[in-house]
Coordinates of C-alpha atoms in Angstrom, one line a residue:
Chain Q
M7 CA 116.6 -141.8 200.5
A8 CA 115.3 -140.8 197.1
H9 CA 117.7 -142.2 194.4
E10 CA 117.6 -143.4 190.9
S11 CA 118.0 -147.1 190.6
S12 CA 121.0 -148.4 188.9
Y13 CA 119.4 -151.6 188.0
V14 CA 119.8 -152.8 184.5
P15 CA 117.9 -156.1 183.7
G16 CA 120.6 -158.6 182.8
N17 CA 118.9 -160.7 180.3
F18 CA 115.7 -161.2 178.4
V19 CA 113.8 -162.9 181.2
E20 CA 114.7 -160.2 183.8
K21 CA 113.7 -157.5 181.2
W22 CA 110.3 -159.3 180.6
I23 CA 109.7 -159.6 184.4
D24 CA 110.8 -155.9 185.1
D25 CA 108.3 -154.6 182.6
R26 CA 105.5 -156.4 184.3
L27 CA 106.3 -156.8 188.0
P28 CA 109.6 -154.9 188.9
I29 CA 110.2 -157.1 191.9
I30 CA 113.9 -157.7 191.2
R31 CA 114.4 -153.9 190.7
W32 CA 112.6 -153.4 194.0
S33 CA 114.7 -156.0 195.9
K34 CA 117.9 -154.5 194.5
E35 CA 116.9 -151.0 195.6
H36 CA 115.7 -151.9 199.1
L37 CA 117.5 -155.0 200.1
M38 CA 120.9 -154.9 198.3
D39 CA 122.0 -151.5 197.0
Y40 CA 120.1 -149.5 199.6
P41 CA 122.6 -146.8 200.7
T42 CA 123.4 -147.2 204.4
P43 CA 125.7 -144.9 206.5
K44 CA 129.1 -146.3 206.8
N45 CA 129.4 -145.7 210.5
L46 CA 126.6 -147.8 212.0
N47 CA 127.7 -149.7 215.1
Y48 CA 126.4 -153.0 216.5
W49 CA 123.5 -151.3 218.3
W50 CA 122.1 -151.0 214.7
T51 CA 121.9 -154.7 214.2
F52 CA 119.0 -155.2 216.5
G53 CA 116.5 -154.4 213.7
A54 CA 117.6 -157.4 211.8
I55 CA 117.7 -159.5 214.9
L56 CA 114.0 -158.5 215.6
A57 CA 113.1 -159.5 212.0
F58 CA 114.8 -162.8 212.6
M59 CA 113.0 -163.3 215.9
L60 CA 109.6 -162.5 214.3
A61 CA 110.3 -165.2 211.7
V62 CA 111.3 -167.7 214.4
Q63 CA 108.1 -167.0 216.4
I64 CA 105.8 -167.2 213.4
I65 CA 107.5 -170.5 212.1
T66 CA 107.6 -172.3 215.5
G67 CA 104.0 -170.9 216.3
I68 CA 102.5 -172.3 213.2
V69 CA 104.0 -175.7 214.0
L70 CA 102.9 -175.6 217.6
A71 CA 99.3 -174.8 216.5
M72 CA 99.2 -178.1 214.7
H73 CA 99.5 -179.9 218.1
Y74 CA 97.8 -177.4 220.5
T75 CA 94.1 -177.5 221.6
P76 CA 92.4 -174.3 222.6
Q77 CA 89.9 -175.8 225.0
I78 CA 90.1 -175.4 228.8
G79 CA 89.9 -179.1 229.6
L80 CA 92.6 -180.0 227.1
A81 CA 94.9 -177.0 226.6
F82 CA 97.2 -177.7 229.5
D83 CA 97.6 -181.3 228.6
S84 CA 98.1 -180.6 225.0
V85 CA 101.1 -178.4 225.8
E86 CA 102.5 -181.3 228.0
H87 CA 101.8 -183.5 225.0
I88 CA 103.9 -181.2 222.8
R89 CA 106.7 -181.3 225.3
R90 CA 106.7 -185.0 225.9
D91 CA 105.3 -186.8 222.8
V92 CA 105.6 -184.7 219.7
N93 CA 108.7 -185.4 217.7
G94 CA 111.1 -182.6 218.6
G95 CA 108.3 -180.8 220.4
R96 CA 110.3 -180.2 223.4
I97 CA 112.7 -178.0 221.6
I98 CA 110.1 -176.4 219.4
Q99 CA 108.0 -175.4 222.3
S100 CA 111.0 -174.0 224.3
V101 CA 112.3 -172.1 221.3
H102 CA 108.8 -170.5 221.0
A103 CA 108.6 -169.8 224.8
T104 CA 112.1 -168.5 225.4
G105 CA 111.9 -166.8 221.9
A106 CA 109.3 -164.4 223.4
S107 CA 111.9 -163.4 226.0
M108 CA 114.7 -163.0 223.5
F109 CA 112.3 -161.0 221.3
F110 CA 111.6 -158.6 224.2
A111 CA 115.3 -158.3 225.0
A112 CA 116.1 -157.3 221.5
M113 CA 113.2 -155.0 221.3
Y114 CA 114.1 -153.1 224.5
I115 CA 117.7 -152.7 223.2
H116 CA 116.4 -151.5 219.9
M117 CA 114.2 -148.9 221.6
F118 CA 116.8 -147.7 224.0
R119 CA 119.2 -147.4 221.0
G120 CA 116.5 -145.1 219.4
L121 CA 116.2 -143.1 222.6
Y122 CA 120.0 -142.6 223.1
F123 CA 120.8 -141.7 219.5
G124 CA 117.7 -139.5 218.9
S125 CA 116.5 -141.7 216.1
Y126 CA 112.9 -140.5 216.7
K127 CA 113.8 -136.9 215.7
A128 CA 112.7 -135.2 212.5
P129 CA 112.4 -136.4 209.9
R130 CA 112.0 -139.9 211.5
E131 CA 109.0 -139.4 213.7
V132 CA 106.8 -141.8 211.8
I133 CA 109.4 -144.6 212.0
W134 CA 109.4 -144.2 215.8
I135 CA 105.5 -144.1 216.1
L136 CA 105.3 -147.2 214.0
G137 CA 107.9 -148.8 216.3
V138 CA 105.9 -147.9 219.4
L139 CA 102.8 -149.4 217.7
L140 CA 104.9 -152.5 217.1
F141 CA 105.8 -152.6 220.7
V142 CA 102.1 -152.5 221.7
L143 CA 101.2 -155.2 219.2
V144 CA 104.0 -157.5 220.4
V145 CA 103.1 -156.9 224.1
T146 CA 99.4 -157.8 223.2
T147 CA 100.5 -160.9 221.2
A148 CA 102.9 -162.1 223.9
F149 CA 100.3 -161.6 226.7
M150 CA 97.8 -163.7 224.8
G151 CA 100.4 -166.4 224.0
Y152 CA 101.1 -166.7 227.7
V153 CA 97.5 -167.5 228.4
L154 CA 97.4 -170.5 226.0
P155 CA 99.2 -173.1 228.2
W156 CA 96.3 -172.6 230.7
G157 CA 98.4 -172.9 233.8
Q158 CA 97.8 -171.0 237.0
M159 CA 99.9 -168.0 235.9
S160 CA 98.3 -168.0 232.5
F161 CA 94.8 -167.9 234.0
W162 CA 95.5 -165.2 236.6
A163 CA 97.5 -163.1 234.2
A164 CA 94.5 -163.2 232.0
T165 CA 92.2 -162.3 234.8
V166 CA 94.3 -159.5 236.2
I167 CA 95.1 -157.9 232.8
T168 CA 91.6 -158.0 231.4
N169 CA 90.4 -156.5 234.7
I170 CA 92.5 -153.4 233.9
V171 CA 89.8 -152.5 231.2
G172 CA 87.2 -152.8 233.9
A173 CA 88.6 -149.8 235.6
I174 CA 87.3 -147.6 232.9
P175 CA 84.2 -145.8 234.3
V176 CA 80.7 -146.7 233.0
I177 CA 81.7 -148.7 229.9
G178 CA 84.4 -150.7 231.6
T179 CA 82.3 -153.7 232.7
P180 CA 80.5 -154.2 229.4
I181 CA 83.8 -154.1 227.6
L182 CA 85.3 -156.5 230.0
E183 CA 82.5 -159.0 229.4
L184 CA 82.9 -158.5 225.7
L185 CA 86.6 -159.2 225.9
R186 CA 86.2 -162.3 228.0
G187 CA 83.0 -163.6 226.5
G188 CA 81.7 -164.3 229.9
F189 CA 81.7 -163.0 233.5
A190 CA 85.0 -164.5 234.2
V191 CA 87.9 -165.7 232.1
D192 CA 86.8 -169.1 230.7
N193 CA 86.7 -171.3 227.6
A194 CA 85.4 -168.4 225.4
T195 CA 88.4 -166.2 226.5
L196 CA 90.9 -169.0 225.7
N197 CA 89.5 -169.6 222.3
R198 CA 89.5 -166.0 221.2
F199 CA 93.0 -165.4 222.5
F200 CA 94.3 -168.4 220.5
S201 CA 92.6 -167.0 217.4
L202 CA 94.1 -163.5 218.0
H203 CA 97.5 -164.9 219.0
Y204 CA 97.6 -166.5 215.5
L205 CA 96.4 -163.4 213.7
L206 CA 98.5 -160.6 215.4
P207 CA 102.0 -161.8 214.2
F208 CA 100.9 -161.2 210.6
V209 CA 99.6 -157.8 211.5
I210 CA 103.0 -157.2 213.2
A211 CA 104.8 -158.3 209.9
A212 CA 102.7 -155.9 208.0
V213 CA 103.5 -153.0 210.3
V214 CA 107.1 -154.0 210.2
A215 CA 106.9 -153.5 206.4
L216 CA 105.6 -150.0 207.0
H217 CA 108.3 -149.4 209.6
I218 CA 111.0 -150.3 207.1
W219 CA 109.3 -148.4 204.3
A220 CA 109.3 -145.2 206.5
L221 CA 112.9 -145.9 207.3
H222 CA 113.9 -146.1 203.6
V223 CA 112.5 -142.6 203.0
P224 CA 115.0 -140.5 205.0
G225 CA 117.5 -143.4 205.4
N226 CA 119.2 -144.6 208.6
N227 CA 120.1 -142.4 211.5
N228 CA 123.7 -143.1 212.7
P229 CA 125.8 -142.9 215.8
I230 CA 126.8 -139.2 215.4
G231 CA 123.3 -138.1 214.3
V232 CA 124.6 -136.0 211.4
E233 CA 122.8 -136.7 208.1
V234 CA 124.5 -138.3 205.2
K235 CA 126.0 -135.6 203.0
S236 CA 127.2 -137.6 200.0
S237 CA 127.2 -141.1 198.5
R238 CA 130.8 -141.5 199.7
E239 CA 129.4 -141.6 203.3
T240 CA 127.3 -144.6 202.5
V241 CA 127.8 -148.3 201.7
P242 CA 125.4 -150.6 199.9
F243 CA 123.2 -152.6 202.4
H244 CA 124.4 -155.9 200.7
P245 CA 126.9 -157.2 201.5
Y246 CA 128.2 -154.8 204.1
Y247 CA 125.2 -154.8 206.5
T248 CA 123.7 -158.1 205.5
M249 CA 126.9 -159.7 206.7
K250 CA 127.2 -157.6 209.8
D251 CA 123.6 -158.3 210.7
L252 CA 124.0 -162.0 210.1
F253 CA 127.0 -162.1 212.3
A254 CA 125.0 -160.3 215.1
V255 CA 122.1 -162.8 214.7
V256 CA 124.5 -165.7 215.1
V257 CA 126.0 -164.1 218.3
F258 CA 122.4 -163.4 219.5
C259 CA 121.5 -167.1 219.0
I260 CA 124.1 -168.2 221.4
P261 CA 122.2 -167.1 224.6
F262 CA 119.0 -168.0 222.8
A263 CA 120.1 -171.6 222.2
W264 CA 121.4 -171.8 225.8
F265 CA 117.9 -170.9 227.1
A266 CA 116.0 -173.1 224.7
F267 CA 118.2 -176.2 225.1
F268 CA 119.3 -176.0 228.7
A269 CA 117.1 -173.7 230.6
P270 CA 113.6 -173.5 229.0
D271 CA 111.9 -172.8 232.3
I272 CA 114.4 -170.5 234.0
L273 CA 112.4 -167.3 233.1
G274 CA 109.0 -169.0 233.8
H275 CA 107.1 -169.7 237.0
P276 CA 106.6 -173.1 238.6
D277 CA 103.0 -172.2 239.2
N278 CA 102.4 -172.4 235.5
Y279 CA 102.8 -176.1 235.7
I280 CA 99.7 -176.3 237.8
M281 CA 96.6 -176.3 235.7
A282 CA 94.4 -173.2 235.8
N283 CA 92.0 -173.1 238.8
S284 CA 89.5 -170.2 239.0
Q285 CA 89.1 -170.9 242.7
V286 CA 92.6 -170.3 244.0
T287 CA 95.0 -167.5 243.2
P288 CA 98.7 -168.3 243.6
A289 CA 100.3 -166.7 246.7
H290 CA 102.5 -164.4 244.6
I291 CA 101.5 -163.7 241.0
V292 CA 104.1 -162.1 238.8
P293 CA 104.0 -161.5 235.0
E294 CA 106.7 -162.5 232.7
W295 CA 109.9 -160.4 233.2
Y296 CA 109.3 -158.3 230.1
F297 CA 106.1 -156.8 231.6
L298 CA 107.5 -156.1 235.1
P299 CA 108.4 -152.4 234.6
F300 CA 104.9 -151.6 233.6
Y301 CA 103.4 -153.9 236.2
A302 CA 105.4 -152.0 238.9
I303 CA 104.0 -148.7 237.6
L304 CA 100.4 -150.2 237.6
R305 CA 100.9 -151.2 241.3
A306 CA 102.7 -148.1 242.4
I307 CA 99.4 -146.0 242.3
D308 CA 97.7 -147.2 245.5
F309 CA 96.2 -143.9 246.4
N310 CA 93.2 -141.8 245.1
I311 CA 94.0 -138.7 243.0
L312 CA 91.2 -136.2 243.4
F313 CA 88.1 -138.0 242.0
I314 CA 90.1 -140.8 240.3
D315 CA 90.3 -143.9 242.5
S316 CA 93.5 -145.9 242.9
K317 CA 92.4 -148.7 240.5
L318 CA 91.7 -146.2 237.6
G319 CA 94.8 -144.2 238.6
G320 CA 97.0 -147.2 238.3
V321 CA 95.6 -148.0 234.9
I322 CA 96.0 -144.4 233.7
F323 CA 99.7 -144.5 234.7
F324 CA 100.2 -147.9 233.2
A325 CA 98.7 -146.9 229.8
G326 CA 100.4 -143.5 230.1
A327 CA 103.8 -145.2 230.4
I328 CA 103.4 -146.6 226.9
L329 CA 101.4 -143.7 225.4
V330 CA 104.0 -141.2 226.4
L331 CA 106.4 -143.0 224.0
F332 CA 104.3 -142.0 221.0
V333 CA 105.0 -138.2 221.6
V334 CA 108.7 -138.4 222.5
P335 CA 109.6 -136.8 219.1
W336 CA 107.8 -133.6 220.2
L337 CA 108.8 -133.8 223.9
D338 CA 112.5 -133.8 223.1
T339 CA 113.4 -130.2 222.3
S340 CA 117.1 -130.7 221.5
K341 CA 118.2 -130.1 218.0
V342 CA 121.1 -132.6 218.5
R343 CA 120.2 -136.1 217.8
S344 CA 123.0 -138.3 219.2
G345 CA 123.4 -138.5 222.9
T346 CA 127.2 -138.8 222.4
F347 CA 127.3 -135.0 221.9
R348 CA 124.9 -134.2 224.9
P349 CA 126.9 -134.2 228.1
I350 CA 124.0 -133.7 230.6
F351 CA 121.5 -135.8 228.6
K352 CA 123.8 -138.8 229.0
W353 CA 123.5 -138.7 232.8
F354 CA 119.7 -138.6 232.6
F355 CA 119.5 -141.3 229.9
W356 CA 121.6 -143.8 231.9
L357 CA 119.7 -143.0 235.0
F358 CA 116.6 -143.7 233.0
I359 CA 118.0 -147.1 231.9
A360 CA 119.0 -147.9 235.5
N361 CA 115.5 -146.9 236.7
F362 CA 113.9 -149.1 234.1
V363 CA 115.9 -152.1 235.3
F364 CA 115.0 -151.1 238.9
L365 CA 111.3 -151.0 238.0
T366 CA 111.6 -154.5 236.5
W367 CA 113.0 -155.7 239.8
L368 CA 110.4 -153.9 241.8
G369 CA 107.7 -155.5 239.6
S370 CA 108.8 -158.9 240.7
A371 CA 108.8 -157.9 244.5
P372 CA 105.8 -158.3 246.7
A373 CA 103.5 -155.3 246.9
E374 CA 104.3 -154.4 250.5
G375 CA 106.6 -152.4 252.7
I376 CA 109.5 -150.4 251.3
Y377 CA 108.8 -151.8 247.7
V378 CA 105.7 -149.7 247.5
L379 CA 107.5 -146.5 248.2
L380 CA 110.4 -147.4 245.9
S381 CA 107.9 -148.2 243.1
K382 CA 106.4 -144.7 243.5
V383 CA 109.8 -143.0 243.3
A384 CA 110.8 -145.1 240.2
T385 CA 107.5 -144.4 238.5
A386 CA 107.9 -140.7 239.1
Y387 CA 111.3 -140.7 237.5
Y388 CA 110.0 -142.6 234.5
F389 CA 107.5 -139.8 233.8
I390 CA 109.9 -137.0 234.8
Y391 CA 112.4 -138.2 232.2
F392 CA 109.9 -137.9 229.4
L393 CA 107.7 -135.0 230.6
I394 CA 110.2 -132.7 232.3
V395 CA 113.9 -133.7 231.4
L396 CA 113.5 -134.1 227.7
P397 CA 111.6 -130.8 227.1
L398 CA 113.8 -128.7 229.4
L399 CA 117.2 -130.1 228.6
G400 CA 117.0 -129.0 225.0
R401 CA 116.8 -125.4 226.2
F402 CA 119.5 -125.4 228.9
E403 CA 122.1 -127.9 227.7
T404 CA 125.1 -126.8 225.7
P405 CA 125.9 -129.7 223.3
R406 CA 129.5 -130.5 222.3
P407 CA 130.5 -129.4 218.8
L408 CA 129.2 -131.8 216.2
P409 CA 131.3 -133.2 213.4
T410 CA 130.5 -131.6 210.1
S411 CA 130.1 -134.9 208.5
I412 CA 130.2 -138.7 208.9
S413 CA 133.4 -138.8 207.0
E414 CA 135.1 -136.3 209.3
A415 CA 133.9 -138.2 212.4
V416 CA 135.1 -141.5 211.0
L417 CA 138.5 -140.1 210.0
A418 CA 138.9 -138.3 213.3
K419 CA 138.4 -141.5 215.2
H420 CA 140.9 -143.5 213.2
E421 CA 143.6 -140.9 212.5
S422 CA 143.6 -138.9 215.7
P423 CA 147.0 -140.2 216.8
V424 CA 148.5 -138.6 213.7
T425 CA 146.8 -135.3 213.6
A426 CA 150.0 -133.5 212.8
Q427 CA 149.6 -134.7 209.2
P428 CA 146.9 -132.9 207.2
V429 CA 144.0 -135.1 206.4
T430 CA 143.8 -135.5 202.7
A431 CA 140.5 -137.1 202.0
S432 CA 141.3 -137.8 198.4
H433 CA 141.3 -141.6 198.3
Chain S
M28 CA 88.1 -137.5 182.5
A29 CA 85.4 -135.7 180.7
T30 CA 84.0 -134.0 183.8
Q31 CA 87.4 -132.4 184.6
S32 CA 87.8 -131.1 181.1
N33 CA 84.4 -129.3 181.3
P34 CA 84.5 -126.5 183.8
A35 CA 80.9 -125.6 183.1
L36 CA 79.8 -128.8 184.8
Q37 CA 81.7 -128.1 188.0
D38 CA 80.1 -124.7 188.5
A39 CA 76.7 -125.8 187.5
P40 CA 73.8 -126.0 189.9
Q41 CA 74.0 -129.8 189.6
A42 CA 77.2 -129.8 191.7
G43 CA 75.3 -129.3 195.0
R44 CA 72.9 -132.1 194.0
R45 CA 75.9 -134.3 193.2
D46 CA 77.6 -133.5 196.6
F47 CA 74.3 -134.6 198.2
L48 CA 74.4 -137.8 196.3
Y49 CA 77.9 -138.6 197.3
I50 CA 77.2 -137.9 201.0
A51 CA 73.9 -139.9 201.0
T52 CA 75.6 -142.8 199.3
A53 CA 78.6 -142.7 201.8
A54 CA 76.2 -142.5 204.7
V55 CA 74.1 -145.5 203.5
G56 CA 77.4 -147.4 203.0
A57 CA 78.6 -146.5 206.4
V58 CA 75.4 -147.7 208.0
G59 CA 75.6 -150.9 206.0
V60 CA 79.2 -151.5 207.1
A61 CA 78.3 -150.8 210.7
G62 CA 75.4 -153.2 210.5
A63 CA 77.6 -155.9 209.1
V64 CA 80.3 -155.3 211.6
W65 CA 78.1 -155.3 214.7
P66 CA 77.3 -159.1 214.6
L67 CA 81.1 -159.7 214.3
I68 CA 81.7 -157.8 217.5
N69 CA 78.6 -159.0 219.4
Q70 CA 79.7 -162.6 218.9
L71 CA 82.4 -161.8 221.5
N72 CA 79.7 -161.1 224.2
P73 CA 78.7 -163.8 226.8
D74 CA 76.8 -166.4 224.9
A75 CA 73.5 -168.1 225.8
S76 CA 75.1 -171.0 227.6
V77 CA 77.0 -168.6 229.9
L78 CA 73.9 -166.5 230.5
A79 CA 71.8 -169.7 231.2
L80 CA 73.8 -170.2 234.5
A81 CA 72.6 -166.9 235.8
S82 CA 70.8 -168.4 238.8
I83 CA 71.8 -171.2 241.2
E84 CA 70.5 -172.7 244.5
F85 CA 72.9 -173.7 247.3
D86 CA 72.3 -175.7 250.5
L87 CA 74.0 -174.1 253.5
S88 CA 73.3 -176.9 256.0
G89 CA 76.7 -178.5 255.7
I90 CA 78.6 -175.4 256.6
A91 CA 79.6 -175.2 260.2
T92 CA 80.2 -171.9 262.2
G93 CA 83.5 -170.4 261.2
Q94 CA 83.7 -172.4 258.0
S95 CA 83.9 -171.0 254.4
V96 CA 83.2 -172.6 251.1
T97 CA 83.8 -171.3 247.6
I98 CA 81.1 -172.0 245.0
K99 CA 80.8 -171.0 241.4
W100 CA 78.1 -168.7 240.0
R101 CA 78.2 -167.4 236.4
G102 CA 81.8 -168.8 236.2
L103 CA 82.8 -166.6 239.1
P104 CA 83.9 -167.9 242.4
V105 CA 81.6 -166.9 245.3
F106 CA 82.6 -167.1 249.1
V107 CA 79.9 -168.4 251.4
R108 CA 81.0 -167.9 255.0
N109 CA 79.3 -168.9 258.2
R110 CA 80.8 -166.2 260.4
T111 CA 81.5 -166.6 264.1
P112 CA 79.6 -164.4 266.5
E113 CA 83.0 -162.6 267.3
E114 CA 83.4 -161.8 263.5
V115 CA 79.9 -160.4 263.3
A116 CA 80.5 -158.3 266.4
A117 CA 83.8 -157.1 265.0
A118 CA 82.1 -156.1 261.7
L119 CA 79.4 -154.2 263.5
A120 CA 81.8 -152.3 265.7
V121 CA 83.6 -150.7 262.8
P122 CA 82.7 -146.9 262.6
M123 CA 81.6 -145.7 259.1
S124 CA 84.4 -143.1 259.1
D125 CA 87.0 -145.9 259.0
L126 CA 85.6 -147.2 255.7
K127 CA 86.8 -146.3 252.1
D128 CA 83.6 -147.6 250.8
P129 CA 81.0 -147.1 253.6
Q130 CA 78.5 -149.8 254.1
T131 CA 77.1 -151.2 257.3
D132 CA 77.3 -154.9 258.1
Q133 CA 73.4 -155.0 257.8
E134 CA 73.6 -153.8 254.2
R135 CA 75.9 -156.6 253.3
T136 CA 73.8 -159.5 254.9
K137 CA 70.2 -160.5 255.1
A138 CA 68.1 -159.7 258.2
G139 CA 67.8 -162.8 260.4
H140 CA 70.8 -164.5 258.7
E141 CA 73.5 -162.1 259.8
Q142 CA 76.1 -164.9 260.3
W143 CA 76.0 -165.6 256.5
L144 CA 78.3 -163.6 254.4
I145 CA 77.9 -164.3 250.6
M146 CA 80.1 -162.4 248.2
I147 CA 81.9 -162.6 244.8
A148 CA 85.4 -163.8 245.6
N149 CA 87.2 -161.7 243.1
C150 CA 89.1 -158.8 244.5
T151 CA 87.6 -155.5 243.3
H152 CA 91.0 -154.4 242.3
L153 CA 92.1 -156.7 239.5
G154 CA 90.2 -159.9 240.2
C155 CA 92.5 -162.2 242.2
I156 CA 91.0 -164.3 245.0
P157 CA 91.8 -163.0 248.5
V158 CA 92.8 -165.5 251.2
G159 CA 90.4 -165.9 254.0
E160 CA 91.0 -165.4 257.8
S161 CA 94.1 -163.3 257.2
G162 CA 95.3 -159.8 257.1
E163 CA 95.2 -157.0 259.7
F164 CA 91.5 -156.9 259.9
G165 CA 90.7 -160.7 260.4
G166 CA 88.9 -160.9 257.0
W167 CA 90.5 -161.4 253.7
A168 CA 93.9 -160.4 252.2
C169 CA 94.6 -160.4 248.5
P170 CA 98.0 -161.9 247.6
C171 CA 98.3 -160.1 244.3
H172 CA 98.4 -156.4 245.2
G173 CA 98.0 -156.3 248.9
S174 CA 94.3 -155.3 249.4
Q175 CA 92.9 -156.1 252.9
F176 CA 89.2 -156.7 253.8
D177 CA 87.5 -156.9 257.1
T178 CA 85.1 -159.6 258.4
A179 CA 82.2 -158.1 256.4
G180 CA 84.4 -158.1 253.2
R181 CA 84.8 -154.4 253.2
I182 CA 87.9 -152.8 251.8
R183 CA 90.1 -151.4 254.6
K184 CA 93.6 -151.1 253.0
G185 CA 95.3 -151.4 249.7
P186 CA 94.5 -150.5 246.1
A187 CA 90.9 -152.1 245.7
P188 CA 88.4 -149.3 245.2
T189 CA 85.3 -150.9 246.6
N190 CA 84.1 -153.6 249.0
L191 CA 83.9 -157.2 247.8
V192 CA 80.7 -157.4 245.8
V193 CA 77.6 -159.0 247.3
P194 CA 75.7 -160.7 244.5
P195 CA 71.9 -160.6 244.4
Y196 CA 70.6 -163.5 246.5
E197 CA 67.8 -164.5 248.8
F198 CA 67.0 -167.1 251.4
I199 CA 64.4 -169.6 250.1
S200 CA 64.5 -171.3 253.5
D201 CA 66.8 -171.2 256.5
T202 CA 69.3 -173.5 254.9
L203 CA 68.7 -172.9 251.1
V204 CA 69.9 -169.8 249.4
Q205 CA 69.3 -168.7 245.7
I206 CA 72.0 -166.7 244.1
G207 CA 71.3 -164.6 241.1

């Protein structure tokens, strides 16, 4: 939100710094006085939770890298060494490993929040696109991180996922060998994945900065989706939302701590405690839970589509499931942002969420029998939601009347039992 | 800048020459950057030590009829199976019209050594290793995504697009085979 800074340097030193590097002015504008809609609910705290999780992953990751060895003969043992011998290593390793799951949980909620409240609509398209880009970067980073312990699941995840690239006609195989640094996943692959797994979090941090920069131009969306009309509808980010976010982070840390301290392996697979063996594939390989919906989509395409064989078809749908998110701002034709005021949209949205959870479950089921058929149905709805429902609903749906302002919506909510009295918004 | 304050310069014939200089400089710069970037990408390709293992010899004499072994070639697992006469007969009996990727059994083995089936063990779908002597077709079945192969390693059912790959190999003697 374009606004003049009210910052006045407090003393000689601040004045001297402000004339040379206005970092205190900048911090005050963007971290403290930044005007934030006063009606944000707890779904809006997941941005701060994600920033916290990125910091947790970077700090624990840097520490783990001091003890880890990216070499196929030593990698598996070095992770066991961290868990058994390194001081506090058991907790640091489990915070990092379960932290990935908590990161994805927060990210999915953050994305669904955006989808429900129409946060991707003009003028916030770039915020959304950067967010989808962040999702792709985090997926890539998490995948490479999962390979590092060099267990059976690590190895076969690396094999299966890099093979996806091999489905591209003509250039697929050369690119595959370029990615792996060999004809199969081997030491060269492990080494480069370690290098990139260390690099990408910093790239993510940079894109997060752009994401927040883009957010601070139009300002936050809010639960009613009506733009802020006056400064009386906003509160300064600090202390109002710093405290609210901090409280949310603390609550979020309760399940996180439970996983890290008491159930570090509950979301993992026993097979990953067997060292990687390129000669034997585990009987039932499953990715980590946060990749399962997309894995189910990949497996659902087991038939040829015209000249496209089933393997390439699966890859196209897999990639398409993520790429379609980039164009959501232009697929949704409704002028109303918030799903709260869209009676029919709500049904399709919650069906989409249920379908996404269903795809997660299907991704963990074996690729046989009824599961294959159900995966196809669920995959179809995933794409129908974005490509048919969102474009058409905007034309046919009659939205409920919107409040004229945030203030009106807030007052209506709190004073509705006493509507007999005229609302005098003079205080 | 001085050039902006002098409109005569912008309209002068030199403008075309100056554009050419800009484009030529940028082009040379782009080629230079590409030349510097290529080694940084090419280092990702399989290195000399990986390529050096391109050819191996393997002794078949220890493998009994009906037995399979998995060996390693170029880092890839390779199935070597001494097929039973029933398996060979079953493979020969399959009509071409039943196959997604039509190939005769003779095309997948060497003349005079039809019992030996040698192929890369990675499923042509996404690279898992199928389990031998299983599935509906008596050959291999992939645990990952459900592809099924017959006794000649040909794809019969499931998402794999092609038959299991037969690597280049030849028989040096009746019991010695060279792969690669």
